[in-house]
Structure formats: C-alpha cells, structure tokens
Amino acid sequence: MARVYNFSAGPAVLPEEVLKEAAAEMLDYEGCGMSVMEMSHRSKVFDKIIKKAEADLRDLMGIPDNYKVLFLQGGASLIFASIPMNLMKNKKAGYILTGQWAKKAYQEAKIYGEAVELASSADQTFSYIPDCSDLDIPEDLDYVYICENNTIYGTKYHTLPDTKGKILVADVSSCFLSEPVDVTKYGVLYAGVQKNVGPAGVQIVIIREDLLSDEVLPGTPTMMKFKTHADNDSLYNTPPCYGIYICGKVFKWLKAMGGLSEMKRRNEEKAKVLYDFLDSSALFKGTVRKEDRSLMNVPFVTGDAELDALFVAEAKKAGFENLKGHRTVGGMRASIYNAMPKEGVEALVAFMKKFEEEHK
Ligand SMILES: *Cc1c(COP(=O)(O)O)cnc(C)c1O
C-alpha cells in the first residue's frame, strides 16, 4: 500500500488513523454484526453515533446551547438556496463577493429576493479580502453573507465584517475546524464537510435557535426548512449515516490532537513552510495579498502556463497529487487541510526547490 501526499481541494485528505479505524469496523461495528452503512438510522447504535458526533463537535467549537447543529445533505451548493428561503423575511440580503462560491450563493439568492453586493474583490481576480470595517449596509437587510475561506482563490477573512447588527451568515466549508471560532458572532455558519472533515455528502449547519422558523418563503420544500431538521435532531428522514459516522471519528481525532487551538498552531506552522518558500523563490509566486492568505488553500504560479503544467505533471510522478489549480485560475494550488501532515508540505517544498534549480 502506498499513500500519496494528496493536496486535493475537496474531497480531500482524511486522517489515516480515521480511515484505518473505519476499515477495521467495516464488517462488524462494535459487535453488532453489520457495518454502519447497513444499519437503521433509527437504531440505538446509530443514535449513539450521531449524538456523540454532535457532542464532540459542540465541545470542539464551544457551540452555545442556543445554537442547533444540523447534519444535512445536498451539498454546500444547496445551502446557497436554503439560506434565503429560511432567512429572507424582507426579501433583501447583502453579499460580499470574494470568489466563485460567494458569487454562486449571491446568484442563488437573487432567485428569491434582492441580493445586494456590499463589496467585492473581483477587480483583482479575488486575490484579496475587501475592507469590511465600514460597509454601507441598508437598514432592511435580512442578513450579511460571506464565504469565509475562499477555496479557489486562497483568501480568508482574518477579521469578520462589521455587519452593523445584521445577522452574519458564513460558508466556512474550507476552513471548518481549522482553528477556534467564536460561534456567537454568527447567526448561521455552515460547511460541506468534504473539504476538511469527512466524505462528500454531509453538510453541517450551525444555526442560532431564534432564526429557526416555520415562516419561510412560500414554496420552500420541507426538506430545505432548517426547522424541519432542528425539530427532528437531523433524523427527519434518512441522514447521510456513514458520512456522519466518519465525521464523528474526525471530531474524536481532532480532540485527541488537542482541539482547535492546537490545530491552528499546526496549520500555521505548516502553511508557513510553504508561504516562506513562495516568498523567497525566484520561480514560484503566491497569488494572494499576504495579509489575506488562507491557511488551508495555497495557490501559486510560475508565471508560465507551460511550466506550471510541467510542474504539476512531474509532481504527480513524484507522489504529490492534485496540485493543479482550479480550472478558472490556472497555475497550482496546494490544499493543506488538517489531515495533511507537516512532512507532506516539507516534502512538497523540497520538490519545488529541486524543480526551481532545474528550470531557472
Ligand atoms: C466546495 C465548496 C462549495 C461547494 O460544495 P458542494 O458540496 O460541492 O456543493 C461551497 N463553498 C465552498 C467554500 C467550497 O469550498
């Protein structure tokens, strides 16, 4: 068995310990004679799995009691619609456009009401986070929406926008559980788990209780009403059971690693190895304004598309997978999520140095 260093943006690398544990439990989960894939979501065994996953997540993030945790399906992209359907009471919301995922959420919101562009970094191909300290926020906005870590462009908000009292809604898909967060600053935060936490097919929505309501936009499907799932502890219908089980294992792993402060320390240390190299390299360059850099997704270029392609191909041969940049950006991108060991980043940098020597 040979595991590669997998720099995929998502679905992405998971902790080896978690995969091994899941493999060992595949045929017989804790003596019940079946796998977690095969058991009823109403069984006592599964009930314990989902409750423990939620408890560990609450513990990791310090989620206050007045927030609900929902395990949903449909992709983060479906939540782009659930947000306006559930929260657009005045049919007007503000969006900060910092990349493709923010733009898609903004466009989706326009189907349901007025989506106001509050700020954007489109003028410089989303290579920075706009100043959000004094935005012009209309009085009648239902919420302010951000994509907190921009997976494709490699930027992250290091300071949350001043929403002037409006509810903050954040897509945290690619920075979820990478560092501590103050949940009380958000009305809703949500993540597709396939970036940093688990297998594709699970979305985790953390929502303040007072925002759960039966008064949603007319035509909202039952399945897209957050209250449906909150009232039923995410068991209104069959949830993505196996995915939730893996997420639970990752939560347990994160706790054993020392929790989110320790993850932040590790992630900073890891990202620094790559960013320091990019800042000193004569061949490779980071594409993001320094103060807005993401700890999770690191895009870089050589400035020559052919050389970029050669680098990606040679890196692949050397066991570094999925380094090709997003199709809309080009160049390279190394996603270095929680489960990427520091040795993986060090090995990548050593390979980049060698490549630079050979191609300068
Ligand atoms: C990947 C990603 C999405 C889309 O996720 P799907 O589950 O494929 O719909 C949305 N937002 C962010 C920040 C992402 O990284």
CSV table of C-alpha atoms and ligand atoms in Angstrom, one decimal:
chain,number,residue,atom,x,y,z
A,1,MET,CA,0.0,0.0,0.0
A,2,ALA,CA,1.3,3.4,-1.0
A,3,ARG,CA,-0.4,6.5,0.2
A,4,VAL,CA,0.4,9.7,-1.8
A,5,TYR,CA,0.5,13.2,-0.5
A,6,ASN,CA,-2.9,14.4,-1.6
A,7,PHE,CA,-3.3,18.2,-2.0
A,8,SER,CA,-6.8,18.0,-3.3
A,9,ALA,CA,-9.2,20.9,-2.6
A,10,GLY,CA,-12.0,18.5,-1.9
A,11,PRO,CA,-12.9,15.8,-1.5
A,12,ALA,CA,-9.6,15.8,0.3
A,13,VAL,CA,-7.2,14.0,2.6
A,14,LEU,CA,-8.5,12.5,5.8
A,15,PRO,CA,-6.5,11.4,8.8
A,16,GLU,CA,-5.0,7.9,8.2
A,17,GLU,CA,-6.0,6.8,11.8
A,18,VAL,CA,-9.6,7.5,11.0
A,19,LEU,CA,-9.5,5.6,7.7
A,20,LYS,CA,-7.8,2.6,9.4
A,21,GLU,CA,-10.4,2.6,12.2
A,22,ALA,CA,-13.2,2.7,9.8
A,23,ALA,CA,-11.7,-0.1,7.8
A,24,ALA,CA,-11.4,-2.2,10.9
A,25,GLU,CA,-15.0,-1.6,11.7
A,26,MET,CA,-16.3,-2.1,8.2
A,27,LEU,CA,-17.8,-5.6,8.5
A,28,ASP,CA,-18.7,-5.5,12.2
A,29,TYR,CA,-19.3,-2.3,14.0
A,30,GLU,CA,-18.8,-2.8,17.7
A,31,GLY,CA,-20.1,-6.3,17.7
A,32,CYS,CA,-23.4,-5.6,16.1
A,33,GLY,CA,-22.5,-7.8,13.1
A,34,MET,CA,-23.0,-5.2,10.4
A,35,SER,CA,-21.4,-2.1,9.1
A,36,VAL,CA,-22.6,1.4,9.9
A,37,MET,CA,-23.7,1.6,6.2
A,38,GLU,CA,-26.2,-1.2,6.8
A,39,MET,CA,-27.9,-0.2,10.0
A,40,SER,CA,-31.1,1.6,10.6
A,41,HIS,CA,-30.8,5.3,11.2
A,42,ARG,CA,-33.3,4.8,14.0
A,43,SER,CA,-31.3,2.1,15.7
A,44,LYS,CA,-29.8,2.6,19.2
A,45,VAL,CA,-26.3,2.1,17.8
A,46,PHE,CA,-26.7,4.8,15.2
A,47,ASP,CA,-28.4,7.1,17.7
A,48,LYS,CA,-25.3,6.9,19.8
A,49,ILE,CA,-23.0,7.6,16.8
A,50,ILE,CA,-24.9,10.8,15.8
A,51,LYS,CA,-25.3,12.1,19.4
A,52,LYS,CA,-21.6,11.5,20.1
A,53,ALA,CA,-20.6,13.3,16.9
A,54,GLU,CA,-22.7,16.3,17.8
A,55,ALA,CA,-21.5,16.4,21.4
A,56,ASP,CA,-17.8,16.2,20.3
A,57,LEU,CA,-18.4,19.0,17.7
A,58,ARG,CA,-20.1,21.2,20.3
A,59,ASP,CA,-17.2,20.5,22.6
A,60,LEU,CA,-14.5,21.3,19.9
A,61,MET,CA,-16.1,24.5,18.8
A,62,GLY,CA,-17.7,25.6,22.1
A,63,ILE,CA,-21.1,25.8,20.5
A,64,PRO,CA,-23.5,27.6,22.9
A,65,ASP,CA,-26.8,25.8,23.8
A,66,ASN,CA,-28.9,28.3,21.9
A,67,TYR,CA,-27.4,27.1,18.6
A,68,LYS,CA,-28.6,23.9,16.8
A,69,VAL,CA,-26.3,21.6,14.9
A,70,LEU,CA,-27.8,20.1,11.8
A,71,PHE,CA,-26.4,17.3,9.7
A,72,LEU,CA,-27.8,17.7,6.2
A,73,GLN,CA,-27.3,16.6,2.6
A,74,GLY,CA,-27.4,18.2,-0.8
A,75,GLY,CA,-24.0,19.9,-1.0
A,76,ALA,CA,-23.0,23.3,0.2
A,77,SER,CA,-24.5,24.5,-3.1
A,78,LEU,CA,-28.0,23.5,-1.9
A,79,ILE,CA,-27.5,25.6,1.2
A,80,PHE,CA,-27.0,28.6,-1.1
A,81,ALA,CA,-30.8,28.4,-1.6
A,82,SER,CA,-31.8,27.3,1.9
A,83,ILE,CA,-30.3,30.5,3.4
A,84,PRO,CA,-32.5,32.9,1.5
A,85,MET,CA,-35.5,30.5,1.8
A,86,ASN,CA,-35.2,30.4,5.6
A,87,LEU,CA,-33.9,33.9,6.4
A,88,MET,CA,-35.1,36.4,3.8
A,89,LYS,CA,-38.0,37.9,5.7
A,90,ASN,CA,-37.7,41.3,4.0
A,91,LYS,CA,-36.5,39.6,0.8
A,92,LYS,CA,-33.3,41.5,0.9
A,93,ALA,CA,-29.8,40.4,1.8
A,94,GLY,CA,-26.2,41.6,1.5
A,95,TYR,CA,-23.4,39.6,-0.1
A,96,ILE,CA,-19.7,40.2,-0.1
A,97,LEU,CA,-18.2,38.8,-3.3
A,98,THR,CA,-14.8,37.2,-2.7
A,99,GLY,CA,-14.8,34.4,-5.2
A,100,GLN,CA,-16.8,31.8,-7.1
A,101,TRP,CA,-18.6,30.3,-4.1
A,102,ALA,CA,-19.7,33.7,-2.8
A,103,LYS,CA,-20.8,34.6,-6.3
A,104,LYS,CA,-22.8,31.4,-6.7
A,105,ALA,CA,-24.5,32.0,-3.4
A,106,TYR,CA,-25.3,35.6,-4.4
A,107,GLN,CA,-26.7,34.5,-7.7
A,108,GLU,CA,-28.8,31.8,-6.0
A,109,ALA,CA,-30.2,34.4,-3.5
A,110,LYS,CA,-31.3,36.5,-6.4
A,111,ILE,CA,-33.9,33.9,-7.3
A,112,TYR,CA,-35.6,34.5,-4.0
A,113,GLY,CA,-35.3,38.2,-3.4
A,114,GLU,CA,-33.0,41.2,-3.7
A,115,ALA,CA,-29.3,40.4,-3.2
A,116,VAL,CA,-27.2,43.4,-2.7
A,117,GLU,CA,-23.5,43.4,-3.5
A,118,LEU,CA,-21.9,45.0,-0.4
A,119,ALA,CA,-18.3,44.7,-1.5
A,120,SER,CA,-16.2,42.7,-4.0
A,121,SER,CA,-12.7,41.8,-4.8
A,122,ALA,CA,-13.5,40.8,-8.4
A,123,ASP,CA,-11.4,43.8,-9.7
A,124,GLN,CA,-8.2,41.9,-8.8
A,125,THR,CA,-9.3,38.3,-9.6
A,126,PHE,CA,-10.4,37.8,-5.9
A,127,SER,CA,-6.8,37.9,-4.7
A,128,TYR,CA,-7.7,39.8,-1.5
A,129,ILE,CA,-10.5,40.3,1.0
A,130,PRO,CA,-12.1,43.8,0.7
A,131,ASP,CA,-12.1,46.2,3.7
A,132,CYS,CA,-15.4,45.3,5.5
A,133,SER,CA,-14.9,47.6,8.5
A,134,ASP,CA,-17.4,50.2,7.4
A,135,LEU,CA,-19.7,48.8,4.8
A,136,ASP,CA,-22.7,50.7,3.5
A,137,ILE,CA,-25.4,48.3,5.0
A,138,PRO,CA,-29.0,49.1,4.1
A,139,GLU,CA,-31.3,49.1,7.1
A,140,ASP,CA,-33.7,46.5,5.8
A,141,LEU,CA,-31.2,43.7,5.1
A,142,ASP,CA,-32.1,40.3,6.5
A,143,TYR,CA,-28.5,39.2,6.8
A,144,VAL,CA,-25.0,39.7,5.5
A,145,TYR,CA,-23.4,36.7,3.8
A,146,ILE,CA,-19.7,35.8,3.4
A,147,CYS,CA,-17.6,32.9,2.2
A,148,GLU,CA,-15.1,32.9,5.0
A,149,ASN,CA,-12.3,30.9,3.3
A,150,ASN,CA,-12.2,31.1,-0.5
A,151,THR,CA,-11.1,27.6,-1.5
A,152,ILE,CA,-10.4,28.5,-5.1
A,153,TYR,CA,-8.5,31.8,-4.6
A,154,GLY,CA,-6.8,31.0,-1.3
A,155,THR,CA,-8.0,34.0,0.7
A,156,LYS,CA,-9.5,34.1,4.2
A,157,TYR,CA,-11.2,36.7,6.3
A,158,HIS,CA,-8.9,37.3,9.3
A,159,THR,CA,-11.4,39.8,10.7
A,160,LEU,CA,-15.1,39.3,10.2
A,161,PRO,CA,-17.1,42.1,8.6
A,162,ASP,CA,-18.8,44.7,10.7
A,163,THR,CA,-22.4,43.8,9.8
A,164,LYS,CA,-23.8,46.8,11.9
A,165,GLY,CA,-26.0,44.5,13.8
A,166,LYS,CA,-27.3,42.4,10.9
A,167,ILE,CA,-27.1,38.6,11.1
A,168,LEU,CA,-23.8,37.2,9.8
A,169,VAL,CA,-24.1,34.0,7.6
A,170,ALA,CA,-20.9,32.3,6.7
A,171,ASP,CA,-19.9,29.5,4.4
A,172,VAL,CA,-16.9,28.0,6.2
A,173,SER,CA,-16.6,24.9,4.1
A,174,SER,CA,-12.9,25.0,3.6
A,175,CYS,CA,-11.8,26.4,7.0
A,176,PHE,CA,-14.2,24.4,9.2
A,177,LEU,CA,-12.4,23.2,12.3
A,178,SER,CA,-9.0,24.5,11.2
A,179,GLU,CA,-8.9,27.0,14.1
A,180,PRO,CA,-11.0,28.1,17.0
A,181,VAL,CA,-14.1,30.3,16.2
A,182,ASP,CA,-16.4,32.4,18.2
A,183,VAL,CA,-19.8,30.9,17.2
A,184,THR,CA,-21.7,33.7,18.9
A,185,LYS,CA,-20.6,36.1,16.1
A,186,TYR,CA,-22.6,34.2,13.6
A,187,GLY,CA,-26.3,33.7,13.0
A,188,VAL,CA,-25.6,30.7,10.8
A,189,LEU,CA,-22.3,29.0,9.8
A,190,TYR,CA,-22.2,26.0,7.6
A,191,ALA,CA,-19.8,23.7,5.8
A,192,GLY,CA,-19.7,21.0,3.3
A,193,VAL,CA,-17.5,18.5,5.2
A,194,GLN,CA,-15.6,17.1,2.2
A,195,LYS,CA,-13.0,19.9,2.4
A,196,ASN,CA,-11.7,19.5,5.9
A,197,VAL,CA,-13.8,17.0,7.9
A,198,GLY,CA,-15.2,14.0,6.1
A,199,PRO,CA,-16.6,12.4,3.0
A,200,ALA,CA,-18.7,14.3,0.5
A,201,GLY,CA,-22.5,14.1,1.2
A,202,VAL,CA,-22.7,15.8,4.6
A,203,GLN,CA,-23.3,19.5,5.3
A,204,ILE,CA,-23.1,20.8,8.8
A,205,VAL,CA,-25.3,23.8,9.6
A,206,ILE,CA,-24.9,25.6,12.9
A,207,ILE,CA,-27.8,28.0,13.4
A,208,ARG,CA,-28.9,30.2,16.2
A,209,GLU,CA,-32.2,28.9,17.6
A,210,ASP,CA,-34.2,32.2,17.2
A,211,LEU,CA,-33.5,32.0,13.4
A,212,LEU,CA,-35.4,28.7,13.1
A,213,SER,CA,-38.9,29.5,11.9
A,214,ASP,CA,-41.9,28.0,10.1
A,215,GLU,CA,-42.2,31.3,8.3
A,216,VAL,CA,-40.1,30.6,5.4
A,217,LEU,CA,-40.5,31.8,1.8
A,218,PRO,CA,-43.6,30.3,0.1
A,219,GLY,CA,-42.7,27.1,-1.8
A,220,THR,CA,-39.8,26.1,0.4
A,221,PRO,CA,-39.6,22.3,0.4
A,222,THR,CA,-40.0,20.7,3.8
A,223,MET,CA,-36.5,19.3,3.4
A,224,MET,CA,-35.0,22.7,3.0
A,225,LYS,CA,-36.6,24.2,6.0
A,226,PHE,CA,-33.9,24.3,8.7
A,227,LYS,CA,-36.6,23.9,11.4
A,228,THR,CA,-37.7,20.6,10.0
A,229,HIS,CA,-34.3,19.2,10.7
A,230,ALA,CA,-33.8,21.0,14.0
A,231,ASP,CA,-37.1,19.7,15.3
A,232,ASN,CA,-36.1,16.1,14.4
A,233,ASP,CA,-32.5,16.1,15.5
A,234,SER,CA,-31.4,15.7,11.9
A,235,LEU,CA,-33.4,12.5,11.7
A,236,TYR,CA,-36.5,13.8,9.8
A,237,ASN,CA,-35.5,11.5,7.0
A,238,THR,CA,-32.6,9.1,6.5
A,239,PRO,CA,-29.4,11.2,7.1
A,240,PRO,CA,-26.1,10.5,5.4
A,241,CYS,CA,-25.3,7.9,8.1
A,242,TYR,CA,-21.9,6.7,7.0
A,243,GLY,CA,-20.6,10.2,6.4
A,244,ILE,CA,-21.8,11.4,9.8
A,245,TYR,CA,-20.0,8.4,11.4
A,246,ILE,CA,-16.7,9.3,9.7
A,247,CYS,CA,-17.2,13.0,10.7
A,248,GLY,CA,-17.6,11.8,14.3
A,249,LYS,CA,-14.3,9.9,14.0
A,250,VAL,CA,-12.6,13.0,12.7
A,251,PHE,CA,-14.0,15.1,15.6
A,252,LYS,CA,-12.6,12.5,18.0
A,253,TRP,CA,-9.3,12.6,16.2
A,254,LEU,CA,-9.3,16.5,16.5
A,255,LYS,CA,-10.0,16.3,20.2
A,256,ALA,CA,-7.2,13.8,20.7
A,257,MET,CA,-4.8,16.1,18.7
A,258,GLY,CA,-5.5,18.8,21.3
A,259,GLY,CA,-8.5,20.6,19.8
A,260,LEU,CA,-8.8,23.6,17.6
A,261,SER,CA,-6.2,25.8,19.2
A,262,GLU,CA,-3.6,23.1,18.6
A,263,MET,CA,-4.9,22.6,15.0
A,264,LYS,CA,-4.5,26.3,14.5
A,265,ARG,CA,-0.9,26.2,15.8
A,266,ARG,CA,-0.1,23.2,13.5
A,267,ASN,CA,-1.9,24.7,10.5
A,268,GLU,CA,0.0,28.0,10.9
A,269,GLU,CA,3.3,26.2,11.2
A,270,LYS,CA,2.5,24.1,8.1
A,271,ALA,CA,1.4,27.0,6.0
A,272,LYS,CA,4.4,29.0,6.9
A,273,VAL,CA,6.7,26.4,5.4
A,274,LEU,CA,5.1,26.8,2.1
A,275,TYR,CA,4.5,30.6,2.2
A,276,ASP,CA,8.1,31.3,3.4
A,277,PHE,CA,9.3,29.3,0.4
A,278,LEU,CA,7.0,31.1,-2.0
A,279,ASP,CA,8.2,34.5,-0.7
A,280,SER,CA,11.8,33.6,-1.2
A,281,SER,CA,11.5,31.7,-4.5
A,282,ALA,CA,12.7,33.1,-7.8
A,283,LEU,CA,10.4,30.9,-9.8
A,284,PHE,CA,7.2,30.3,-7.8
A,285,LYS,CA,5.0,33.1,-6.5
A,286,GLY,CA,1.9,33.1,-4.3
A,287,THR,CA,-1.1,34.9,-5.8
A,288,VAL,CA,-2.8,36.3,-2.7
A,289,ARG,CA,-2.3,39.6,-0.8
A,290,LYS,CA,-0.2,38.5,2.2
A,291,GLU,CA,-2.5,39.6,4.9
A,292,ASP,CA,-5.4,37.8,3.4
A,293,ARG,CA,-3.7,34.4,2.9
A,294,SER,CA,-5.6,31.2,3.8
A,295,LEU,CA,-4.1,28.6,6.0
A,296,MET,CA,-5.9,25.9,4.0
A,297,ASN,CA,-5.6,26.6,0.3
A,298,VAL,CA,-2.4,28.0,-1.2
A,299,PRO,CA,-2.5,29.0,-4.9
A,300,PHE,CA,0.8,29.7,-6.6
A,301,VAL,CA,2.2,30.2,-10.2
A,302,THR,CA,5.4,30.3,-12.1
A,303,GLY,CA,4.1,32.9,-14.5
A,304,ASP,CA,4.5,30.5,-17.4
A,305,ALA,CA,1.5,28.2,-18.1
A,306,GLU,CA,3.6,25.6,-19.8
A,307,LEU,CA,6.0,25.4,-16.9
A,308,ASP,CA,3.0,25.2,-14.5
A,309,ALA,CA,1.7,22.2,-16.4
A,310,LEU,CA,5.1,20.6,-16.4
A,311,PHE,CA,5.4,21.1,-12.7
A,312,VAL,CA,2.0,19.5,-12.0
A,313,ALA,CA,2.9,16.5,-14.1
A,314,GLU,CA,6.3,16.0,-12.5
A,315,ALA,CA,4.9,16.5,-9.1
A,316,LYS,CA,2.4,13.8,-9.8
A,317,LYS,CA,5.1,11.4,-10.8
A,318,ALA,CA,6.9,12.1,-7.5
A,319,GLY,CA,3.8,11.3,-5.5
A,320,PHE,CA,2.3,14.8,-5.0
A,321,GLU,CA,-1.3,14.5,-6.2
A,322,ASN,CA,-3.9,17.1,-7.1
A,323,LEU,CA,-1.7,20.2,-7.3
A,324,LYS,CA,-3.3,21.6,-10.4
A,325,GLY,CA,-5.0,25.0,-9.8
A,326,HIS,CA,-8.7,25.4,-10.2
A,327,ARG,CA,-9.8,25.5,-13.9
A,328,THR,CA,-10.8,29.1,-13.6
A,329,VAL,CA,-7.5,30.3,-12.1
A,330,GLY,CA,-4.8,28.1,-13.6
A,331,GLY,CA,-1.4,27.6,-12.0
A,332,MET,CA,-1.2,25.4,-8.9
A,333,ARG,CA,-3.0,25.1,-5.6
A,334,ALA,CA,-1.9,23.1,-2.6
A,335,SER,CA,-4.7,22.4,-0.2
A,336,ILE,CA,-3.2,21.7,3.2
A,337,TYR,CA,-6.1,20.8,5.4
A,338,ASN,CA,-6.0,19.5,8.9
A,339,ALA,CA,-5.1,15.9,7.9
A,340,MET,CA,-2.1,17.0,5.7
A,341,PRO,CA,1.0,16.2,7.8
A,342,LYS,CA,3.7,18.9,8.0
A,343,GLU,CA,6.1,16.3,6.4
A,344,GLY,CA,3.8,16.5,3.3
A,345,VAL,CA,4.3,20.2,3.0
A,346,GLU,CA,8.1,19.9,3.7
A,347,ALA,CA,8.4,17.3,1.0
A,348,LEU,CA,6.5,19.4,-1.5
A,349,VAL,CA,8.7,22.4,-0.8
A,350,ALA,CA,11.9,20.2,-1.2
A,351,PHE,CA,10.4,19.1,-4.6
A,352,MET,CA,9.7,22.7,-5.6
A,353,LYS,CA,13.2,23.7,-4.7
A,354,LYS,CA,14.6,21.0,-6.9
A,355,PHE,CA,12.3,21.9,-9.8
A,356,GLU,CA,13.4,25.5,-9.4
A,357,GLU,CA,17.0,24.5,-9.7
A,358,GLU,CA,16.3,22.6,-12.8
A,359,HIS,CA,14.3,25.3,-14.5
A,360,LYS,CA,15.8,28.6,-13.7
B,1,LIG,C1,-16.5,23.2,-2.3
B,1,LIG,C2,-17.2,24.4,-1.8
B,1,LIG,C3,-18.6,24.6,-2.0
B,1,LIG,C4,-19.5,23.7,-2.8
B,1,LIG,O1,-19.6,22.5,-2.2
B,1,LIG,P1,-20.6,21.3,-2.8
B,1,LIG,O2,-20.8,20.4,-1.6
B,1,LIG,O3,-19.9,20.7,-3.9
B,1,LIG,O4,-21.9,22.0,-3.2
B,1,LIG,C5,-19.2,25.7,-1.4
B,1,LIG,N1,-18.4,26.6,-0.7
B,1,LIG,C6,-17.1,26.5,-0.5
B,1,LIG,C7,-16.4,27.5,0.3
B,1,LIG,C8,-16.5,25.4,-1.0
B,1,LIG,O5,-15.1,25.2,-0.8
